[in-house]
Amino acid sequence: MHHLLVEEMKIFIQTCRGREKMATALAEQLPTAVFIKDIGHNPTRTWLRMMASAGDDGALFLEDDAVLCRNFEKLIYGVVDRHRESAINLFALKADRSDYYSGRHFCMAQCYWLPTGAAAALIEFAKTWQGHNDDHLIDWIIRDYLKTNKLSFWQEVPGLVDHRVGPSA
């Protein structure tokens, strides 16, 4: 198995105006990350641009209000190396152990890995998706994509990120 090297991992961070301090903190911790800035206060459109930036490659995606655990960079490569062919949720809210879970259980898209081809597939899925319209729209799209395609995801517990207190964009 080819081990993923630090310089090979694509990392994208979704951010918006008013959250520059959070984005700066992540940029210092993840200097190779590409920031996708919100235009017109439309997080879903920004998320779709972030997915398009990944192309067909596997990539790590974060929201700017993610707080990385100690040794994040070292830990993330091990987790992705072991489970790179699956979606991986790196924020643990409900799960009590690391394991594969049905896509219908995916929630909280603060930090997640998508395997090769998944970002492009999510863009196509989102074009016809008819679902919830609330603050967790991106969570619902990912969950419904996984569920519709009968895909599981790896849930890392404890999570490698936490969620900064305050409203999400």
PDB file of N, CA and C in Angstrom, residues 78-154:
ATOM      1  N   GLY A  78      -2.240   8.870   9.466  1.00  0.00           N
ATOM      2  CA  GLY A  78      -2.439   7.469   9.830  1.00  0.00           C
ATOM      3  C   GLY A  78      -3.867   7.023   9.591  1.00  0.00           C
ATOM      4  N   VAL A  79      -4.825   7.843   9.990  1.00  0.00           N
ATOM      5  CA  VAL A  79      -6.243   7.500   9.810  1.00  0.00           C
ATOM      6  C   VAL A  79      -6.568   7.386   8.322  1.00  0.00           C
ATOM      7  N   VAL A  80      -6.125   8.374   7.539  1.00  0.00           N
ATOM      8  CA  VAL A  80      -6.422   8.354   6.107  1.00  0.00           C
ATOM      9  C   VAL A  80      -5.717   7.185   5.426  1.00  0.00           C
ATOM     10  N   ASP A  81      -4.486   6.902   5.815  1.00  0.00           N
ATOM     11  CA  ASP A  81      -3.795   5.747   5.226  1.00  0.00           C
ATOM     12  C   ASP A  81      -4.573   4.451   5.436  1.00  0.00           C
ATOM     13  N   ARG A  82      -5.165   4.285   6.617  1.00  0.00           N
ATOM     14  CA  ARG A  82      -5.886   3.040   6.929  1.00  0.00           C
ATOM     15  C   ARG A  82      -7.263   2.961   6.282  1.00  0.00           C
ATOM     16  N   HIS A  83      -7.890   4.128   5.991  1.00  0.00           N
ATOM     17  CA  HIS A  83      -9.290   4.117   5.535  1.00  0.00           C
ATOM     18  C   HIS A  83      -9.520   4.984   4.300  1.00  0.00           C
ATOM     19  N   ARG A  84      -8.500   5.218   3.525  1.00  0.00           N
ATOM     20  CA  ARG A  84      -8.559   6.181   2.425  1.00  0.00           C
ATOM     21  C   ARG A  84      -9.602   5.892   1.355  1.00  0.00           C
ATOM     22  N   GLU A  85     -10.081   4.664   1.243  1.00  0.00           N
ATOM     23  CA  GLU A  85     -11.065   4.312   0.215  1.00  0.00           C
ATOM     24  C   GLU A  85     -12.494   4.622   0.654  1.00  0.00           C
ATOM     25  N   SER A  86     -12.659   5.116   1.867  1.00  0.00           N
ATOM     26  CA  SER A  86     -13.986   5.432   2.414  1.00  0.00           C
ATOM     27  C   SER A  86     -14.045   6.898   2.819  1.00  0.00           C
ATOM     28  N   ALA A  87     -15.261   7.407   2.938  1.00  0.00           N
ATOM     29  CA  ALA A  87     -15.424   8.705   3.590  1.00  0.00           C
ATOM     30  C   ALA A  87     -15.036   8.517   5.057  1.00  0.00           C
ATOM     31  N   ILE A  88     -14.439   9.537   5.644  1.00  0.00           N
ATOM     32  CA  ILE A  88     -14.025   9.477   7.047  1.00  0.00           C
ATOM     33  C   ILE A  88     -14.523  10.724   7.747  1.00  0.00           C
ATOM     34  N   ASN A  89     -15.243  10.545   8.848  1.00  0.00           N
ATOM     35  CA  ASN A  89     -15.672  11.693   9.654  1.00  0.00           C
ATOM     36  C   ASN A  89     -14.698  11.810  10.827  1.00  0.00           C
ATOM     37  N   LEU A  90     -14.096  12.981  10.952  1.00  0.00           N
ATOM     38  CA  LEU A  90     -13.074  13.192  11.971  1.00  0.00           C
ATOM     39  C   LEU A  90     -13.573  14.039  13.126  1.00  0.00           C
ATOM     40  N   PHE A  91     -14.860  14.346  13.118  1.00  0.00           N
ATOM     41  CA  PHE A  91     -15.507  15.019  14.244  1.00  0.00           C
ATOM     42  C   PHE A  91     -16.483  14.021  14.845  1.00  0.00           C
ATOM     43  N   ALA A  92     -16.286  13.688  16.110  1.00  0.00           N
ATOM     44  CA  ALA A  92     -17.121  12.663  16.753  1.00  0.00           C
ATOM     45  C   ALA A  92     -18.134  13.329  17.669  1.00  0.00           C
ATOM     46  N   LEU A  93     -19.392  13.228  17.311  1.00  0.00           N
ATOM     47  CA  LEU A  93     -20.450  13.805  18.136  1.00  0.00           C
ATOM     48  C   LEU A  93     -21.251  12.701  18.826  1.00  0.00           C
ATOM     49  N   LYS A  94     -21.715  11.735  18.056  1.00  0.00           N
ATOM     50  CA  LYS A  94     -22.614  10.717  18.606  1.00  0.00           C
ATOM     51  C   LYS A  94     -21.970   9.352  18.803  1.00  0.00           C
ATOM     52  N   ALA A  95     -20.960   9.039  18.026  1.00  0.00           N
ATOM     53  CA  ALA A  95     -20.368   7.702  18.085  1.00  0.00           C
ATOM     54  C   ALA A  95     -19.551   7.514  19.352  1.00  0.00           C
ATOM     55  N   ASP A  96     -19.552   6.295  19.856  1.00  0.00           N
ATOM     56  CA  ASP A  96     -18.779   6.011  21.070  1.00  0.00           C
ATOM     57  C   ASP A  96     -17.548   5.155  20.788  1.00  0.00           C
ATOM     58  N   ARG A  97     -17.350   4.755  19.507  1.00  0.00           N
ATOM     59  CA  ARG A  97     -16.164   3.980  19.166  1.00  0.00           C
ATOM     60  C   ARG A  97     -15.846   4.161  17.681  1.00  0.00           C
ATOM     61  N   SER A  98     -14.571   4.015  17.338  1.00  0.00           N
ATOM     62  CA  SER A  98     -14.165   4.073  15.935  1.00  0.00           C
ATOM     63  C   SER A  98     -14.690   2.832  15.228  1.00  0.00           C
ATOM     64  N   ASP A  99     -15.308   3.037  14.075  1.00  0.00           N
ATOM     65  CA  ASP A  99     -15.854   1.915  13.325  1.00  0.00           C
ATOM     66  C   ASP A  99     -16.424   2.436  12.016  1.00  0.00           C
ATOM     67  N   TYR A 100     -16.818   1.488  11.149  1.00  0.00           N
ATOM     68  CA  TYR A 100     -17.575   1.847   9.955  1.00  0.00           C
ATOM     69  C   TYR A 100     -19.048   1.927  10.330  1.00  0.00           C
ATOM     70  N   TYR A 101     -19.714   2.971   9.856  1.00  0.00           N
ATOM     71  CA  TYR A 101     -21.136   3.176  10.122  1.00  0.00           C
ATOM     72  C   TYR A 101     -21.859   3.386   8.797  1.00  0.00           C
ATOM     73  N   SER A 102     -23.130   3.049   8.785  1.00  0.00           N
ATOM     74  CA  SER A 102     -23.971   3.291   7.620  1.00  0.00           C
ATOM     75  C   SER A 102     -23.991   4.792   7.321  1.00  0.00           C
ATOM     76  N   GLY A 103     -24.015   5.134   6.034  1.00  0.00           N
ATOM     77  CA  GLY A 103     -24.038   6.535   5.629  1.00  0.00           C
ATOM     78  C   GLY A 103     -25.160   7.341   6.245  1.00  0.00           C
ATOM     79  N   ARG A 104     -26.249   6.682   6.616  1.00  0.00           N
ATOM     80  CA  ARG A 104     -27.383   7.402   7.199  1.00  0.00           C
ATOM     81  C   ARG A 104     -27.060   7.991   8.569  1.00  0.00           C
ATOM     82  N   HIS A 105     -25.913   7.612   9.146  1.00  0.00           N
ATOM     83  CA  HIS A 105     -25.515   8.130  10.453  1.00  0.00           C
ATOM     84  C   HIS A 105     -24.509   9.283  10.369  1.00  0.00           C
ATOM     85  N   PHE A 106     -24.113   9.677   9.162  1.00  0.00           N
ATOM     86  CA  PHE A 106     -23.133  10.751   9.029  1.00  0.00           C
ATOM     87  C   PHE A 106     -23.723  12.063   9.530  1.00  0.00           C
ATOM     88  N   CYS A 107     -22.990  12.765  10.367  1.00  0.00           N
ATOM     89  CA  CYS A 107     -23.421  14.103  10.805  1.00  0.00           C
ATOM     90  C   CYS A 107     -22.204  14.931  11.193  1.00  0.00           C
ATOM     91  N   MET A 108     -22.380  16.214  11.172  1.00  0.00           N
ATOM     92  CA  MET A 108     -21.366  17.179  11.605  1.00  0.00           C
ATOM     93  C   MET A 108     -20.146  17.172  10.682  1.00  0.00           C
ATOM     94  N   ALA A 109     -20.223  17.993   9.652  1.00  0.00           N
ATOM     95  CA  ALA A 109     -19.183  18.049   8.624  1.00  0.00           C
ATOM     96  C   ALA A 109     -18.095  19.075   8.949  1.00  0.00           C
ATOM     97  N   GLN A 110     -17.628  19.093  10.193  1.00  0.00           N
ATOM     98  CA  GLN A 110     -16.555  20.020  10.565  1.00  0.00           C
ATOM     99  C   GLN A 110     -15.228  19.625   9.928  1.00  0.00           C
ATOM    100  N   CYS A 111     -14.992  18.320   9.807  1.00  0.00           N
ATOM    101  CA  CYS A 111     -13.737  17.826   9.239  1.00  0.00           C
ATOM    102  C   CYS A 111     -13.970  16.406   8.747  1.00  0.00           C
ATOM    103  N   TYR A 112     -13.724  16.175   7.470  1.00  0.00           N
ATOM    104  CA  TYR A 112     -13.960  14.854   6.894  1.00  0.00           C
ATOM    105  C   TYR A 112     -13.070  14.642   5.683  1.00  0.00           C
ATOM    106  N   TRP A 113     -12.794  13.387   5.413  1.00  0.00           N
ATOM    107  CA  TRP A 113     -12.035  12.960   4.243  1.00  0.00           C
ATOM    108  C   TRP A 113     -13.015  12.365   3.251  1.00  0.00           C
ATOM    109  N   LEU A 114     -12.836  12.699   1.971  1.00  0.00           N
ATOM    110  CA  LEU A 114     -13.596  12.051   0.909  1.00  0.00           C
ATOM    111  C   LEU A 114     -12.617  11.355  -0.021  1.00  0.00           C
ATOM    112  N   PRO A 115     -12.900  10.101  -0.377  1.00  0.00           N
ATOM    113  CA  PRO A 115     -11.988   9.349  -1.246  1.00  0.00           C
ATOM    114  C   PRO A 115     -12.057   9.834  -2.696  1.00  0.00           C
ATOM    115  N   THR A 116     -11.170   9.303  -3.501  1.00  0.00           N
ATOM    116  CA  THR A 116     -11.107   9.630  -4.920  1.00  0.00           C
ATOM    117  C   THR A 116     -12.493   9.532  -5.555  1.00  0.00           C
ATOM    118  N   GLY A 117     -12.873  10.578  -6.276  1.00  0.00           N
ATOM    119  CA  GLY A 117     -14.133  10.592  -7.011  1.00  0.00           C
ATOM    120  C   GLY A 117     -15.350  11.043  -6.222  1.00  0.00           C
ATOM    121  N   ALA A 118     -15.274  11.057  -4.903  1.00  0.00           N
ATOM    122  CA  ALA A 118     -16.458  11.366  -4.095  1.00  0.00           C
ATOM    123  C   ALA A 118     -16.878  12.838  -4.175  1.00  0.00           C
ATOM    124  N   ALA A 119     -15.939  13.763  -4.222  1.00  0.00           N
ATOM    125  CA  ALA A 119     -16.300  15.181  -4.286  1.00  0.00           C
ATOM    126  C   ALA A 119     -17.068  15.467  -5.575  1.00  0.00           C
ATOM    127  N   ALA A 120     -16.571  14.949  -6.694  1.00  0.00           N
ATOM    128  CA  ALA A 120     -17.263  15.139  -7.976  1.00  0.00           C
ATOM    129  C   ALA A 120     -18.643  14.481  -7.950  1.00  0.00           C
ATOM    130  N   ALA A 121     -18.741  13.307  -7.351  1.00  0.00           N
ATOM    131  CA  ALA A 121     -20.024  12.610  -7.254  1.00  0.00           C
ATOM    132  C   ALA A 121     -21.004  13.401  -6.375  1.00  0.00           C
ATOM    133  N   LEU A 122     -20.502  14.022  -5.318  1.00  0.00           N
ATOM    134  CA  LEU A 122     -21.371  14.831  -4.451  1.00  0.00           C
ATOM    135  C   LEU A 122     -21.917  16.050  -5.184  1.00  0.00           C
ATOM    136  N   ILE A 123     -21.118  16.652  -6.035  1.00  0.00           N
ATOM    137  CA  ILE A 123     -21.597  17.791  -6.829  1.00  0.00           C
ATOM    138  C   ILE A 123     -22.769  17.353  -7.695  1.00  0.00           C
ATOM    139  N   GLU A 124     -22.614  16.223  -8.374  1.00  0.00           N
ATOM    140  CA  GLU A 124     -23.694  15.712  -9.226  1.00  0.00           C
ATOM    141  C   GLU A 124     -24.925  15.367  -8.390  1.00  0.00           C
ATOM    142  N   PHE A 125     -24.715  14.737  -7.246  1.00  0.00           N
ATOM    143  CA  PHE A 125     -25.817  14.368  -6.368  1.00  0.00           C
ATOM    144  C   PHE A 125     -26.572  15.615  -5.894  1.00  0.00           C
ATOM    145  N   ALA A 126     -25.838  16.652  -5.534  1.00  0.00           N
ATOM    146  CA  ALA A 126     -26.451  17.884  -5.004  1.00  0.00           C
ATOM    147  C   ALA A 126     -27.325  18.588  -6.041  1.00  0.00           C
ATOM    148  N   LYS A 127     -27.052  18.400  -7.324  1.00  0.00           N
ATOM    149  CA  LYS A 127     -27.832  19.061  -8.377  1.00  0.00           C
ATOM    150  C   LYS A 127     -29.297  18.643  -8.358  1.00  0.00           C
ATOM    151  N   THR A 128     -29.565  17.414  -7.960  1.00  0.00           N
ATOM    152  CA  THR A 128     -30.946  16.925  -7.971  1.00  0.00           C
ATOM    153  C   THR A 128     -31.462  16.617  -6.566  1.00  0.00           C
ATOM    154  N   TRP A 129     -30.641  16.868  -5.568  1.00  0.00           N
ATOM    155  CA  TRP A 129     -30.999  16.541  -4.179  1.00  0.00           C
ATOM    156  C   TRP A 129     -32.185  17.378  -3.725  1.00  0.00           C
ATOM    157  N   GLN A 130     -33.131  16.732  -3.099  1.00  0.00           N
ATOM    158  CA  GLN A 130     -34.297  17.400  -2.536  1.00  0.00           C
ATOM    159  C   GLN A 130     -34.397  16.951  -1.096  1.00  0.00           C
ATOM    160  N   GLY A 131     -34.014  17.813  -0.213  1.00  0.00           N
ATOM    161  CA  GLY A 131     -34.002  17.404   1.180  1.00  0.00           C
ATOM    162  C   GLY A 131     -34.265  18.562   2.107  1.00  0.00           C
ATOM    163  N   HIS A 132     -33.722  18.454   3.272  1.00  0.00           N
ATOM    164  CA  HIS A 132     -33.917  19.440   4.320  1.00  0.00           C
ATOM    165  C   HIS A 132     -33.354  20.797   3.917  1.00  0.00           C
ATOM    166  N   ASN A 133     -33.931  21.840   4.463  1.00  0.00           N
ATOM    167  CA  ASN A 133     -33.430  23.183   4.218  1.00  0.00           C
ATOM    168  C   ASN A 133     -33.227  23.841   5.569  1.00  0.00           C
ATOM    169  N   ASP A 134     -32.071  23.573   6.166  1.00  0.00           N
ATOM    170  CA  ASP A 134     -31.794  24.140   7.481  1.00  0.00           C
ATOM    171  C   ASP A 134     -30.308  24.446   7.606  1.00  0.00           C
ATOM    172  N   ASP A 135     -29.861  24.742   8.802  1.00  0.00           N
ATOM    173  CA  ASP A 135     -28.471  25.134   9.029  1.00  0.00           C
ATOM    174  C   ASP A 135     -27.477  24.008   8.787  1.00  0.00           C
ATOM    175  N   HIS A 136     -27.945  22.779   8.686  1.00  0.00           N
ATOM    176  CA  HIS A 136     -27.049  21.630   8.520  1.00  0.00           C
ATOM    177  C   HIS A 136     -27.190  21.018   7.125  1.00  0.00           C
ATOM    178  N   LEU A 137     -27.438  21.861   6.145  1.00  0.00           N
ATOM    179  CA  LEU A 137     -27.700  21.415   4.783  1.00  0.00           C
ATOM    180  C   LEU A 137     -26.579  20.543   4.237  1.00  0.00           C
ATOM    181  N   ILE A 138     -25.334  20.935   4.455  1.00  0.00           N
ATOM    182  CA  ILE A 138     -24.198  20.168   3.937  1.00  0.00           C
ATOM    183  C   ILE A 138     -24.151  18.790   4.589  1.00  0.00           C
ATOM    184  N   ASP A 139     -24.399  18.727   5.890  1.00  0.00           N
ATOM    185  CA  ASP A 139     -24.462  17.432   6.575  1.00  0.00           C
ATOM    186  C   ASP A 139     -25.498  16.524   5.915  1.00  0.00           C
ATOM    187  N   TRP A 140     -26.669  17.090   5.626  1.00  0.00           N
ATOM    188  CA  TRP A 140     -27.751  16.311   5.024  1.00  0.00           C
ATOM    189  C   TRP A 140     -27.382  15.824   3.626  1.00  0.00           C
ATOM    190  N   ILE A 141     -26.742  16.675   2.829  1.00  0.00           N
ATOM    191  CA  ILE A 141     -26.365  16.265   1.470  1.00  0.00           C
ATOM    192  C   ILE A 141     -25.382  15.094   1.529  1.00  0.00           C
ATOM    193  N   ILE A 142     -24.344  15.219   2.373  1.00  0.00           N
ATOM    194  CA  ILE A 142     -23.361  14.134   2.487  1.00  0.00           C
ATOM    195  C   ILE A 142     -24.039  12.870   2.986  1.00  0.00           C
ATOM    196  N   ARG A 143     -24.844  12.994   4.037  1.00  0.00           N
ATOM    197  CA  ARG A 143     -25.544  11.837   4.596  1.00  0.00           C
ATOM    198  C   ARG A 143     -26.424  11.167   3.543  1.00  0.00           C
ATOM    199  N   ASP A 144     -27.226  11.944   2.840  1.00  0.00           N
ATOM    200  CA  ASP A 144     -28.135  11.363   1.852  1.00  0.00           C
ATOM    201  C   ASP A 144     -27.381  10.759   0.669  1.00  0.00           C
ATOM    202  N   TYR A 145     -26.254  11.359   0.285  1.00  0.00           N
ATOM    203  CA  TYR A 145     -25.427  10.781  -0.775  1.00  0.00           C
ATOM    204  C   TYR A 145     -24.915   9.403  -0.345  1.00  0.00           C
ATOM    205  N   LEU A 146     -24.357   9.327   0.858  1.00  0.00           N
ATOM    206  CA  LEU A 146     -23.846   8.047   1.355  1.00  0.00           C
ATOM    207  C   LEU A 146     -24.966   7.020   1.464  1.00  0.00           C
ATOM    208  N   LYS A 147     -26.092   7.451   2.021  1.00  0.00           N
ATOM    209  CA  LYS A 147     -27.230   6.540   2.210  1.00  0.00           C
ATOM    210  C   LYS A 147     -27.778   6.059   0.862  1.00  0.00           C
ATOM    211  N   THR A 148     -27.988   6.958  -0.072  1.00  0.00           N
ATOM    212  CA  THR A 148     -28.529   6.607  -1.381  1.00  0.00           C
ATOM    213  C   THR A 148     -27.629   5.619  -2.111  1.00  0.00           C
ATOM    214  N   ASN A 149     -26.336   5.785  -1.947  1.00  0.00           N
ATOM    215  CA  ASN A 149     -25.369   4.921  -2.631  1.00  0.00           C
ATOM    216  C   ASN A 149     -24.924   3.728  -1.790  1.00  0.00           C
ATOM    217  N   LYS A 150     -25.608   3.540  -0.648  1.00  0.00           N
ATOM    218  CA  LYS A 150     -25.331   2.412   0.256  1.00  0.00           C
ATOM    219  C   LYS A 150     -23.851   2.336   0.639  1.00  0.00           C
ATOM    220  N   LEU A 151     -23.297   3.510   0.979  1.00  0.00           N
ATOM    221  CA  LEU A 151     -21.895   3.607   1.369  1.00  0.00           C
ATOM    222  C   LEU A 151     -21.780   3.799   2.872  1.00  0.00           C
ATOM    223  N   SER A 152     -20.781   3.189   3.440  1.00  0.00           N
ATOM    224  CA  SER A 152     -20.497   3.412   4.854  1.00  0.00           C
ATOM    225  C   SER A 152     -19.382   4.450   4.954  1.00  0.00           C
ATOM    226  N   PHE A 153     -19.133   4.927   6.155  1.00  0.00           N
ATOM    227  CA  PHE A 153     -18.035   5.851   6.397  1.00  0.00           C
ATOM    228  C   PHE A 153     -17.335   5.423   7.671  1.00  0.00           C
ATOM    229  N   TRP A 154     -16.058   5.771   7.779  1.00  0.00           N
ATOM    230  CA  TRP A 154     -15.304   5.498   8.981  1.00  0.00           C
ATOM    231  C   TRP A 154     -15.484   6.674   9.931  1.00  0.00           C
TER     232      TRP A 154
END
